[in-house]
mmCIF file of C-alpha atoms (C1' of nucleotides) in Angstrom:
data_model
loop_
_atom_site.group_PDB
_atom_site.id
_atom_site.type_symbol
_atom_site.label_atom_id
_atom_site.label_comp_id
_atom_site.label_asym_id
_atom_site.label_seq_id
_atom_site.Cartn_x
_atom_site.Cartn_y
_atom_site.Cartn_z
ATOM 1 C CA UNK P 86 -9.765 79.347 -20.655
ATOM 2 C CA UNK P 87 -11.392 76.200 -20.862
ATOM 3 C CA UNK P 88 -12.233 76.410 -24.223
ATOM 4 C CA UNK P 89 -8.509 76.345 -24.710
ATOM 5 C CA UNK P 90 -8.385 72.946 -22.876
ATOM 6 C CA UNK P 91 -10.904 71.028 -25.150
ATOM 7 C CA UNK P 92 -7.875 70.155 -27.101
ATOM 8 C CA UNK P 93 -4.825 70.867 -24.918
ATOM 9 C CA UNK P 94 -4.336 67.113 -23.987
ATOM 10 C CA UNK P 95 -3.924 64.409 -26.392
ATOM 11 C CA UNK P 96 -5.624 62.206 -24.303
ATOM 12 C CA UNK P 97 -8.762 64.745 -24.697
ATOM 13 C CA UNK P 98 -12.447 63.592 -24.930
ATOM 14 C CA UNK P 99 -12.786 64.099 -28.788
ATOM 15 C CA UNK P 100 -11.216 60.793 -29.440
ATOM 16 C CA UNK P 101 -13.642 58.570 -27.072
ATOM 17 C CA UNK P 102 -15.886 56.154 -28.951
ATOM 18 C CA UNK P 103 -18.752 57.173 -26.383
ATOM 19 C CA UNK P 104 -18.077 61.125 -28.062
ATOM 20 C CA UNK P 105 -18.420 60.020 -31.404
ATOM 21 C CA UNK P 106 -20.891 60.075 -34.166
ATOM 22 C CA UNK P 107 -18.982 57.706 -36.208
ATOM 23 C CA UNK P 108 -19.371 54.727 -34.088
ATOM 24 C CA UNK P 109 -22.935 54.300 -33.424
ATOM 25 C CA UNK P 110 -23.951 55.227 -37.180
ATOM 26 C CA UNK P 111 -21.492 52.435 -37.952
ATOM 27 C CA UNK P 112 -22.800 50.206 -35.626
ATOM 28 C CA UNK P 113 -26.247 50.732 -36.125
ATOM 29 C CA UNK P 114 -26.272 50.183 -39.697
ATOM 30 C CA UNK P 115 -24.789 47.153 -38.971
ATOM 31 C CA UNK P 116 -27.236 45.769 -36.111
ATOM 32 C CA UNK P 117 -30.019 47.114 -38.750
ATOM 33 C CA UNK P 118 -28.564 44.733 -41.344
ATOM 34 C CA UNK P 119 -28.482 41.821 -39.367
ATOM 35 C CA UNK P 120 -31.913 42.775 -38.742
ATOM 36 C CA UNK P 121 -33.127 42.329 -41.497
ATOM 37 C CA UNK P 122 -31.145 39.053 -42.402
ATOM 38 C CA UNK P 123 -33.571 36.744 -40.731
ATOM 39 C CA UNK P 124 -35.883 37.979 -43.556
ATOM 40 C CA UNK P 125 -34.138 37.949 -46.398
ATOM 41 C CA UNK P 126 -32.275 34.959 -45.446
ATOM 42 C CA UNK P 127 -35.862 33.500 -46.141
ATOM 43 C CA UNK P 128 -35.844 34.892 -49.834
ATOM 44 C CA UNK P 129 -32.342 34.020 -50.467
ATOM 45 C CA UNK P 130 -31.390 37.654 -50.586
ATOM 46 C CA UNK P 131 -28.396 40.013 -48.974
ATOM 47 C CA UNK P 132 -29.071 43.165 -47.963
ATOM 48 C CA UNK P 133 -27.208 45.125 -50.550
ATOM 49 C CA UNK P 134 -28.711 42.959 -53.202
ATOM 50 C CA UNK P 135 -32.275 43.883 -51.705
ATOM 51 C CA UNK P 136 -31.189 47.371 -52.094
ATOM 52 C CA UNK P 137 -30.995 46.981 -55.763
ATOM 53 C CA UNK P 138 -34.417 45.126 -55.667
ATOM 54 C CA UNK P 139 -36.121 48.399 -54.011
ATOM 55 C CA UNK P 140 -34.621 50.397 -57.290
ATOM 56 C CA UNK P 141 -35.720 47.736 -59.664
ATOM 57 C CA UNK P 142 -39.390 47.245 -58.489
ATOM 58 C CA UNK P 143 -39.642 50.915 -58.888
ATOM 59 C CA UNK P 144 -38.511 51.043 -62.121
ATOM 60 C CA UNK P 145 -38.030 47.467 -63.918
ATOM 61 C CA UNK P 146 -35.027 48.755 -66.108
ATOM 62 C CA UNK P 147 -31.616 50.664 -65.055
ATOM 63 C CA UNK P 148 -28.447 50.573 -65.662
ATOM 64 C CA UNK P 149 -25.171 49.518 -63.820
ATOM 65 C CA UNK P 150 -24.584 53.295 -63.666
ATOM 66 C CA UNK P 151 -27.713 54.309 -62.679
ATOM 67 C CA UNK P 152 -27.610 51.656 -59.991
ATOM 68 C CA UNK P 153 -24.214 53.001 -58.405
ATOM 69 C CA UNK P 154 -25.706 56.370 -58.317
ATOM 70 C CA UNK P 155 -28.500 55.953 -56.311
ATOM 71 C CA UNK P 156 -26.804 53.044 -53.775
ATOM 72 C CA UNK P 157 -23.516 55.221 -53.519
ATOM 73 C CA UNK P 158 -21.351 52.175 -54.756
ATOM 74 C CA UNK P 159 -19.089 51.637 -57.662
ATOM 75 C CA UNK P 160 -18.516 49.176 -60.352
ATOM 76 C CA UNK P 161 -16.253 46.949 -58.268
ATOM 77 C CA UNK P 162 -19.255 46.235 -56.065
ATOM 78 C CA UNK P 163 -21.670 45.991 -58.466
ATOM 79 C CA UNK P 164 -20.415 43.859 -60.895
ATOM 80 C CA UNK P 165 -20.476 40.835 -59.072
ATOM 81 C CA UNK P 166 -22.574 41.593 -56.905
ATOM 82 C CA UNK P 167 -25.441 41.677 -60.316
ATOM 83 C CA UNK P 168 -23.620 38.668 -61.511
ATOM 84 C CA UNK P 169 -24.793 36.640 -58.716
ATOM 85 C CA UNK P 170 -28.576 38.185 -59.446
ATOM 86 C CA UNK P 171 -28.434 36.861 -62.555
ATOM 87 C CA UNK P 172 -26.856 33.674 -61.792
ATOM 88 C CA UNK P 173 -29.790 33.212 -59.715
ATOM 89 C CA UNK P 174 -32.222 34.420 -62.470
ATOM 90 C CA UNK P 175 -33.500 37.506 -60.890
ATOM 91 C CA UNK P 176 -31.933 39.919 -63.008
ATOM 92 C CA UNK P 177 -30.345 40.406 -66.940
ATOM 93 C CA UNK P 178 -27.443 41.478 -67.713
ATOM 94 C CA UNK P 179 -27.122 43.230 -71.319
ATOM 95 C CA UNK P 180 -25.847 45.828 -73.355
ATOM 96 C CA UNK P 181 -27.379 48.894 -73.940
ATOM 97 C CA UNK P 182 -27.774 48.633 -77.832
ATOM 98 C CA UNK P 183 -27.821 52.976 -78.549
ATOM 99 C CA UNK P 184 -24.738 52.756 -76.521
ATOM 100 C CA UNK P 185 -22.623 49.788 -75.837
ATOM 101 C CA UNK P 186 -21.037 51.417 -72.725
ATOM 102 C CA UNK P 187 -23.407 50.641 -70.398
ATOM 103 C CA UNK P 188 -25.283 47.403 -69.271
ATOM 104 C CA UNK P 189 -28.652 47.724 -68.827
ATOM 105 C CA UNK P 190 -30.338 45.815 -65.662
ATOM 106 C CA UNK P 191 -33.952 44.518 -66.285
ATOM 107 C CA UNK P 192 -35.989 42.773 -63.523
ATOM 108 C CA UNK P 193 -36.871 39.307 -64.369
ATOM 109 C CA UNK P 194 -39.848 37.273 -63.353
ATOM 110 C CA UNK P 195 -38.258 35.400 -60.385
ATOM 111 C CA UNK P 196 -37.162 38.781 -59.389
ATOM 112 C CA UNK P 197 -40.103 40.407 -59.902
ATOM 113 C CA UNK P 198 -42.461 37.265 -57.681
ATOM 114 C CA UNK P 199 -39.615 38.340 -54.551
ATOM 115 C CA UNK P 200 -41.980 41.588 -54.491
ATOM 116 C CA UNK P 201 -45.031 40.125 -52.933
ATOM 117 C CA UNK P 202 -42.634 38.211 -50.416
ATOM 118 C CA UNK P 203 -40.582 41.199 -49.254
ATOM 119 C CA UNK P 204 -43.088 43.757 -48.779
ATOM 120 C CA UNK P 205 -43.636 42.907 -45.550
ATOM 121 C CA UNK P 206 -40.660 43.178 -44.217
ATOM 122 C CA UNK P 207 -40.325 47.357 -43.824
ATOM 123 C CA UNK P 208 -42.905 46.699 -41.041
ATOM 124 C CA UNK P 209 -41.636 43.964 -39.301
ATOM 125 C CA UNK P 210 -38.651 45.679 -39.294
ATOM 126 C CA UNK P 211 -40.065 49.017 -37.631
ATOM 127 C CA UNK P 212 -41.650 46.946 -34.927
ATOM 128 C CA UNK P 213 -38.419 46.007 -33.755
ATOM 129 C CA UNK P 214 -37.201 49.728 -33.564
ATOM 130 C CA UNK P 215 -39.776 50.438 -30.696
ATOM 131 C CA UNK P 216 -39.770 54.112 -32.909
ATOM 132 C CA UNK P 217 -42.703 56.446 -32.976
ATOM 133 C CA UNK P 218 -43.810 57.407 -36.942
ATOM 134 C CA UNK P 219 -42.476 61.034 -35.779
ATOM 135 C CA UNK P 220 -39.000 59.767 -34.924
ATOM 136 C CA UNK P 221 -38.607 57.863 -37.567
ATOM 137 C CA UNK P 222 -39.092 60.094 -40.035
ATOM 138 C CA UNK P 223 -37.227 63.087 -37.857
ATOM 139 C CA UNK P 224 -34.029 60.366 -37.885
ATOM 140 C CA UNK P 225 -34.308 59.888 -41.581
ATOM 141 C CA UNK P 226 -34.468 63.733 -42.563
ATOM 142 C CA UNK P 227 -31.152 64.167 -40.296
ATOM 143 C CA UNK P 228 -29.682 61.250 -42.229
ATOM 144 C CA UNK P 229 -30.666 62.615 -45.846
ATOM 145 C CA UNK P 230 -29.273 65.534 -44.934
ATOM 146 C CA UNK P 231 -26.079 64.627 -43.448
ATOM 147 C CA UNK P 232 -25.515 62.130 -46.691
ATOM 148 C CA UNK P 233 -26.634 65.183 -49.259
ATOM 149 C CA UNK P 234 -23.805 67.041 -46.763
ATOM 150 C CA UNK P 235 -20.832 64.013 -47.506
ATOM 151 C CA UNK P 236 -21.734 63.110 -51.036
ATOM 152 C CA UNK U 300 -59.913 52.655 -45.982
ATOM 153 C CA UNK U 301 -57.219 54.368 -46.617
ATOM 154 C CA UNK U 302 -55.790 52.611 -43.448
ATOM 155 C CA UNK U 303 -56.121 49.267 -45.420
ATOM 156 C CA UNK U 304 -55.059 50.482 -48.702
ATOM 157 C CA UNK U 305 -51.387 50.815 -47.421
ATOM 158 C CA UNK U 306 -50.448 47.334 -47.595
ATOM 159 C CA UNK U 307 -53.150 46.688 -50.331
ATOM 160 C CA UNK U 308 -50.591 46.560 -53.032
ATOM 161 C CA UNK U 309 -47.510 45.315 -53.634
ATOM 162 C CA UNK U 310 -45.879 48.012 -54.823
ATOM 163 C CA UNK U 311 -46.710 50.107 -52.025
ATOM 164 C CA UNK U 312 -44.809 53.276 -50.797
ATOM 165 C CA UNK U 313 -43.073 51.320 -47.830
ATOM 166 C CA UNK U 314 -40.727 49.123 -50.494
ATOM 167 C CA UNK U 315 -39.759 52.616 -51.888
ATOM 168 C CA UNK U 316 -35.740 53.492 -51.265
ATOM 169 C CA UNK U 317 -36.445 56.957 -50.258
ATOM 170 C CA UNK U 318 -39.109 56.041 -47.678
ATOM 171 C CA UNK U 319 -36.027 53.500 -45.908
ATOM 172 C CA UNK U 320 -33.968 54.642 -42.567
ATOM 173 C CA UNK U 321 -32.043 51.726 -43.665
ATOM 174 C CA UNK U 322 -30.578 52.954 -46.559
ATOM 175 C CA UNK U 323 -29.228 56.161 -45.449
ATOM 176 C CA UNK U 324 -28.190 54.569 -42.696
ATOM 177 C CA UNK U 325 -26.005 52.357 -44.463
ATOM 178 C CA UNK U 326 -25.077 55.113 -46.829
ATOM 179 C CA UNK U 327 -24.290 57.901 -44.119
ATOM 180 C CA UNK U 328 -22.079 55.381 -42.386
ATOM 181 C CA UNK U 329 -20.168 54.627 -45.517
ATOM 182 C CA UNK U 330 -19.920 58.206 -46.628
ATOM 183 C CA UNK U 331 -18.559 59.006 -43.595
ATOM 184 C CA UNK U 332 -16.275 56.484 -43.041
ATOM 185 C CA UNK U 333 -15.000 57.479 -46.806
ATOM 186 C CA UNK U 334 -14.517 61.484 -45.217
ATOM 187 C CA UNK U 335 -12.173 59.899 -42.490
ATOM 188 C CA UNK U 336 -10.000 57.582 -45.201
ATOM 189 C CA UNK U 337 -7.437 61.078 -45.801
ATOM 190 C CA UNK U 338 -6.989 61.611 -42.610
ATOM 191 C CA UNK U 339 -6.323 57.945 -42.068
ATOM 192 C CA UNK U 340 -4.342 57.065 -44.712
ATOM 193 C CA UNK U 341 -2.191 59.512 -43.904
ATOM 194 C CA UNK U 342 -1.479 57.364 -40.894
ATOM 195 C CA UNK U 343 -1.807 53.729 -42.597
ATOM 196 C CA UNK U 344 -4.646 53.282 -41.017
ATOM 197 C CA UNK U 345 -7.871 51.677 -41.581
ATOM 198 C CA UNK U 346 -11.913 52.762 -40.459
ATOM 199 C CA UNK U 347 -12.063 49.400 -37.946
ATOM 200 C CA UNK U 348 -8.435 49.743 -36.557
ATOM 201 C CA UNK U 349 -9.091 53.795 -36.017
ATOM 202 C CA UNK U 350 -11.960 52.557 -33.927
ATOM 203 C CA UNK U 351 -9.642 49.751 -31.881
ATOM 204 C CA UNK U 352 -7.202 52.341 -31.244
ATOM 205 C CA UNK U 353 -10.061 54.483 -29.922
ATOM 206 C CA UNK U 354 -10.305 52.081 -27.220
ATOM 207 C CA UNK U 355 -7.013 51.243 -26.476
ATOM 208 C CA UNK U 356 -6.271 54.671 -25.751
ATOM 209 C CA UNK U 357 -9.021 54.688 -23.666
ATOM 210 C CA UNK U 358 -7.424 51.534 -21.923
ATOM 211 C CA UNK U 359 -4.167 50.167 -22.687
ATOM 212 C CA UNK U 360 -4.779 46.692 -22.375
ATOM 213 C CA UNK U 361 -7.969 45.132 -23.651
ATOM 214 C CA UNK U 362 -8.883 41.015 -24.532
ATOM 215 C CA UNK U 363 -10.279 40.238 -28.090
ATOM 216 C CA UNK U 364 -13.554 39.512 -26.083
ATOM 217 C CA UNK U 365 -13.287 43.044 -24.495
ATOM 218 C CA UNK U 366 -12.979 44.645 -28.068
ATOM 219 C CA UNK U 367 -15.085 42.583 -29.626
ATOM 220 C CA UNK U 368 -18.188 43.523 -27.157
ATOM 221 C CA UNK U 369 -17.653 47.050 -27.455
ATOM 222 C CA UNK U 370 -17.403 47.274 -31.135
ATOM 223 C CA UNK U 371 -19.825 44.519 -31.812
ATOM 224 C CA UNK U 372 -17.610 42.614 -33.554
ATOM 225 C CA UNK U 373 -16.800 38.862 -33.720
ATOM 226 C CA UNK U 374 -13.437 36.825 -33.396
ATOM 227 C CA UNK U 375 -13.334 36.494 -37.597
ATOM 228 C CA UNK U 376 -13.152 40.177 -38.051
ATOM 229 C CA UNK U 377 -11.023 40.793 -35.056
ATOM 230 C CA UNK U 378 -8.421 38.455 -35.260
ATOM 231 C CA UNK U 379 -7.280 39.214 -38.806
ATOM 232 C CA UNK U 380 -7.558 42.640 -38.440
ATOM 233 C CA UNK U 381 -5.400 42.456 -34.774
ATOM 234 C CA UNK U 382 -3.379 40.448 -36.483
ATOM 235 C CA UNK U 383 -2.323 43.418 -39.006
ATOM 236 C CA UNK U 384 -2.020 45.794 -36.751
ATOM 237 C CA UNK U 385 0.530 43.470 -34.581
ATOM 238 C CA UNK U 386 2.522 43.568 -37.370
ATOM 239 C CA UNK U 387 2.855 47.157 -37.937
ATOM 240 C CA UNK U 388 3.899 47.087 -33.931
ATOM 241 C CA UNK U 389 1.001 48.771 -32.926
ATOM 242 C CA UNK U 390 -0.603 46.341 -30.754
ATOM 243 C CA UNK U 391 0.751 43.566 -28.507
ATOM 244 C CA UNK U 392 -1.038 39.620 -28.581
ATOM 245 C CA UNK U 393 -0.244 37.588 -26.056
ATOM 246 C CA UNK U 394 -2.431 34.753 -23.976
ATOM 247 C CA UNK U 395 -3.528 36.077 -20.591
ATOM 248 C CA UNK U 396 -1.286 33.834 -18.506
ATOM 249 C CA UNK U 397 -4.625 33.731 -15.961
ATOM 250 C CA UNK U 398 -6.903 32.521 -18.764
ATOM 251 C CA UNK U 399 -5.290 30.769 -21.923
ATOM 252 C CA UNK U 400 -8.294 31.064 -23.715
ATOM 253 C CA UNK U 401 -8.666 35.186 -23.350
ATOM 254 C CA UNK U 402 -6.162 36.962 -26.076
ATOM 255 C CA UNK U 403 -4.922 40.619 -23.906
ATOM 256 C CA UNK U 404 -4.207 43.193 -26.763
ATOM 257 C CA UNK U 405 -1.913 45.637 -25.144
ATOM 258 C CA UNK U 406 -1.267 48.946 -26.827
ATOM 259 C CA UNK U 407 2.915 49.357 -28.272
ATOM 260 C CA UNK U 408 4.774 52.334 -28.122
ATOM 261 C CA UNK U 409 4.261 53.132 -31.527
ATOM 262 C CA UNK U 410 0.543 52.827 -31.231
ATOM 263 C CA UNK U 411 0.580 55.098 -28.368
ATOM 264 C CA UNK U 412 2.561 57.420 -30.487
ATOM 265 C CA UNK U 413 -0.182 57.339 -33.266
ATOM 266 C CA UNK U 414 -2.551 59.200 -30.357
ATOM 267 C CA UNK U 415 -0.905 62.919 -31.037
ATOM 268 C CA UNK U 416 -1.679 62.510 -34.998
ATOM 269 C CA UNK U 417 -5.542 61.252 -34.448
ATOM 270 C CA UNK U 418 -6.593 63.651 -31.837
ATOM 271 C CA UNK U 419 -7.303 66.841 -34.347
ATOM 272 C CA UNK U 420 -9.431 63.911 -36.449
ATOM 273 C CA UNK U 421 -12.678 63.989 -34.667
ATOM 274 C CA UNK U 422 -12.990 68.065 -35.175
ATOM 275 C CA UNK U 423 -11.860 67.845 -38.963
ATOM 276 C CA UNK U 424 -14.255 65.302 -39.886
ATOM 277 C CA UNK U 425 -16.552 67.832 -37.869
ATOM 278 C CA UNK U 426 -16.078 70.578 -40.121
ATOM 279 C CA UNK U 427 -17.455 68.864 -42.941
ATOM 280 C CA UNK U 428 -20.784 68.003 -41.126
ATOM 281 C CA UNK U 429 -22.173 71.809 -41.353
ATOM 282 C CA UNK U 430 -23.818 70.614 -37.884
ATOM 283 C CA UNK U 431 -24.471 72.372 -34.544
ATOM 284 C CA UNK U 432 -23.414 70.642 -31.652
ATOM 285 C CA UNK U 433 -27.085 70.496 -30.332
ATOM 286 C CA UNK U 434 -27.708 68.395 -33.702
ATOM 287 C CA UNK U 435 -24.630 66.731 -33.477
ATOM 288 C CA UNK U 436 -25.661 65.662 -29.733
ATOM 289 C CA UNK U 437 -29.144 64.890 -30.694
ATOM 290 C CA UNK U 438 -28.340 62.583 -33.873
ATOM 291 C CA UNK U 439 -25.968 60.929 -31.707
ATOM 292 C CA UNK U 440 -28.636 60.390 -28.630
ATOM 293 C CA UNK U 441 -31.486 58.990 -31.449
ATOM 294 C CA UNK U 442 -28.517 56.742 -32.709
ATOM 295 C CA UNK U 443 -27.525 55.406 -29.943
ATOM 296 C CA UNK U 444 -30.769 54.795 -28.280
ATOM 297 C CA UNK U 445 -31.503 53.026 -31.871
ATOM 298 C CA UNK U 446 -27.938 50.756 -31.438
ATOM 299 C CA UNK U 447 -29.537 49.834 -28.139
ATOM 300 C CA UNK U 448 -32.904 48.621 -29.297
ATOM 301 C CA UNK U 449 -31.114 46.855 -31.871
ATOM 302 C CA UNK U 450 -28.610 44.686 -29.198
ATOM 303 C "C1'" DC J 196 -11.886 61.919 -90.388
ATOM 304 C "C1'" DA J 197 -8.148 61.155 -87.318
ATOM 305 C "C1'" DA J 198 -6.422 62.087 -82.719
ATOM 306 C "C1'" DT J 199 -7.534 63.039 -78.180
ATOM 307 C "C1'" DG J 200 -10.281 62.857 -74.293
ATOM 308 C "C1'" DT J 201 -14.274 61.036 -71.696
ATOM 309 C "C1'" DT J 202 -17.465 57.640 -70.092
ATOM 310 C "C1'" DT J 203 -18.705 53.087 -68.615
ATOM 311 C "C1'" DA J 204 -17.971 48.347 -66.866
ATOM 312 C "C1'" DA J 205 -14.984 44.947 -65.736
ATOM 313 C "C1'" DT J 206 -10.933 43.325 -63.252
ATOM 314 C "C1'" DT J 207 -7.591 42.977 -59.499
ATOM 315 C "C1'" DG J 208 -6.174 43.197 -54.874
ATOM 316 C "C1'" DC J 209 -6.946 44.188 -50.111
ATOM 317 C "C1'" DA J 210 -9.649 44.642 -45.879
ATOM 318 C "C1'" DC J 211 -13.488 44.042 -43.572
ATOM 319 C "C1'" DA J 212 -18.123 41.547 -41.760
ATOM 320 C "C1'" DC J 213 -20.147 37.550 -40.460
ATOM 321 C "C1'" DA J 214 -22.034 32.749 -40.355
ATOM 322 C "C1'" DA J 215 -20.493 28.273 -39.299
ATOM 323 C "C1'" DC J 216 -17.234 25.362 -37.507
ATOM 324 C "C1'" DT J 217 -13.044 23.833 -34.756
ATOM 325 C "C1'" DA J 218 -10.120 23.427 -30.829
ATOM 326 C "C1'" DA J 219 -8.300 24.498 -26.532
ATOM 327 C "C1'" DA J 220 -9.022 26.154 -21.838
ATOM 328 C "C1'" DT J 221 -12.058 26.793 -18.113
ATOM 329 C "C1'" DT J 222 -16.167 26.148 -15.338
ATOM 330 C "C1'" DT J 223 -19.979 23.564 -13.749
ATOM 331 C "C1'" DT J 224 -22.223 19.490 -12.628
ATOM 332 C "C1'" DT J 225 -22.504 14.963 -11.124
ATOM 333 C "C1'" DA L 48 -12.101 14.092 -9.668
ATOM 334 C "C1'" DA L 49 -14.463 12.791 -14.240
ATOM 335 C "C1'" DA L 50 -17.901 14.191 -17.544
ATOM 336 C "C1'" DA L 51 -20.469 17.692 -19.581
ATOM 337 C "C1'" DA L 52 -21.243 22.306 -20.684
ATOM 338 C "C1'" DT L 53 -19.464 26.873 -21.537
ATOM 339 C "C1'" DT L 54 -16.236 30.314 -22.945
ATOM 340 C "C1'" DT L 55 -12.818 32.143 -25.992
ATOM 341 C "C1'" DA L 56 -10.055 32.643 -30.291
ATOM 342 C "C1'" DG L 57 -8.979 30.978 -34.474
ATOM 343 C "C1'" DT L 58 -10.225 29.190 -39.186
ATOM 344 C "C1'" DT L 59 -12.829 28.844 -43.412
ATOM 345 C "C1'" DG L 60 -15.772 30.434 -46.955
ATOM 346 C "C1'" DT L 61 -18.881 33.866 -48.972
ATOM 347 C "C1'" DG L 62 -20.139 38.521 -50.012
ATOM 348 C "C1'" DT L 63 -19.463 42.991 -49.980
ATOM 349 C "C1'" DG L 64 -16.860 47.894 -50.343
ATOM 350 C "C1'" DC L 65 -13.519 50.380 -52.527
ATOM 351 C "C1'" DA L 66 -9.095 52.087 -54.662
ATOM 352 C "C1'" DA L 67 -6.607 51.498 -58.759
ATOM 353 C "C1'" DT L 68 -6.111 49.850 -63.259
ATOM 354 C "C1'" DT L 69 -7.715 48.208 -67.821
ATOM 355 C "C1'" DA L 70 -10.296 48.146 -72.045
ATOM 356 C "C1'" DA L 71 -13.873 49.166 -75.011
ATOM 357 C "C1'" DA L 72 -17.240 52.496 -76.772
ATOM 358 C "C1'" DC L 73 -18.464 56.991 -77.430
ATOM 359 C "C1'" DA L 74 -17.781 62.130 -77.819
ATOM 360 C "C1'" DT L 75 -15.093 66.078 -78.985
ATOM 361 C "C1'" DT L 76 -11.812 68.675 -81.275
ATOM 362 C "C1'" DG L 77 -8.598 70.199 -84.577
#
DNA sequence: CAATGTTTAATTGCACACAACTAAATTTTT
DNA sequence: AAAAATTTAGTTGTGTGCAATTAAACATTG
C-alpha cells in the first residue's frame, strides 16, 4: 500500500533537492574546489590544471590521451586547457615521433619546481574537512566505487 | 620516524591522484551528471536548470537570491542561465514590486508541466548506482555533512 | 598496395562557474 | 532627511566541460 504511494504523486519526495545524491556531490565538489583556490591561486594554477600536475609528477611524460583517461575529460578540454600550460612554460607540447597521432606531454622545469610548493596543500586542505583518517578514506572508497559504477 | 618521513619528500604519497577525495569527487559529480544528460535531453534540459526546477517545484515562486543560496550559486551563473529558461517559458522574471532590487522567479505553466516527465528521473538514475538505500542514505549523510564544513 | 576503417587531437559552439566590477534600490547611521 | 553602507542583480572576462565535427596518421583488409 504505501509502497505504491512512493510514486503515486508527481509532486512525490524523489524529486526534492534535500532527497538527492546529485546535489550535494555537485555541490561539494564545488565548495572543495574553491577550497583549494586560495592555494593554487598562490602558484598560478586552476584546479583542473593541478589535476594534470598530480599525473605528471608521477610520471614526467604522458600523452593527451593518456591524460583524458585518467581525469575523465576529452580532447575539447584538454587541448586548451595544456595550451595554456605551455604558454606558461610548465608543460611541452609535441608529437609522438613512433606515432604522429598523439602528443606527448612532458613536465618541464617550471612545472616540475610547482612540486615542492604544492605538496602542502593535501594537508591544509584536510584540516579544513574537520574528517577523521577513517572517514576519509571510507568516503573515498564509496566514491571510487560509485565512479568505477558510472564510467 | 616514519611519522616524519611522510612529508620528507616531495614526491610523497599525499600528491598522488589516487590518494585524493578531491578527484573523485569532481569526477563522480561529473559522471553523474553525464548519466542524467538522456533523461534530460529528452526534455531540453540542462544539469543546473534540472536542479532550479527542483526547487521551484518545491516552491513556486523563488528570488535569484533565494536560488542562488540554496544552490550555492552566484548572480553570473544564475542570471544567464534564468535567462534561458525564461525564454523557453518555463520560468517567469519580474522585479518584486516590494523590493526592486530582489528578481521573483515564478514557475510557468509549462514548467509546471515539465514536473510529470522528471519525477521517474531520480529512480532511473538510481538503477544505475547498484546501491542499497542504506548506502545511498549514508553517502548522502557523509556528503552533506562534508558540503556543510565546506560553507 | 590500395581502399576502408580506426585512432587521436584539434576545432567549434554552447552552457555553465566564478571572480571582479557596476549600478540601482534599500537600509542604516548621523 | 542627507550621507554612508549594504543588498541585490546584472555585466564582463576567463577557464573549463562536453557534444559534434574535422583532419591527419595509422591499422586492417581484400
Amino acid at each position: 500500500m504505501m509502497a505504491a504511494s512512493l510514486n503515486s504523486t508527481p509532486e512525490n519526495n524523489m524529486l526534492k533537492l534535500d532527497n538527492q545524491l546529485c546535489f550535494p556531490l555537485y555541490a561539494v565538489s564545488r565548495m572543495l574546489t574553491k577550497a583549494y583556490q586560495p592555494y593554487l591561486l598562490a602558484l598560478d594554477l586552476t584546479y583542473p590544471q593541478y589535476l594534470v600536475f598530480l599525473l605528471l609528477w608521477e610520471q614526467e611524460s604522458l600523452t593527451v590521451k593518456q591524460i583524458g583517461e585518467k581525469l575523465l575529460l576529452d580532447s575539447g578540454t584538454l587541448t586548451p586547457l595544456l595550451k595554456r600550460m605551455e604558454q606558461k612554460q610548465w608543460v611541452s607540447r609535441q608529437r609522438d615521433p613512433h606515432d604522429e597521432r598523439s602528443v606527448v606531454i612532458g613536465l618541464l622545469p617550471a612545472g616540475r619546481a610547482l612540486q615542492a610548493q604544492a605538496c602542502q596543500i593535501p594537508e591544509q586542505i584536510l584540516t579544513k574537512l574537520h574528517m577523521s583518517p577513517t572517514e576519509f578514506t571510507a568516503l573515498r572508497t564509496q566514491l571510487n566505487q560509485l565512479l568505477s559504477q558510472l564510467t
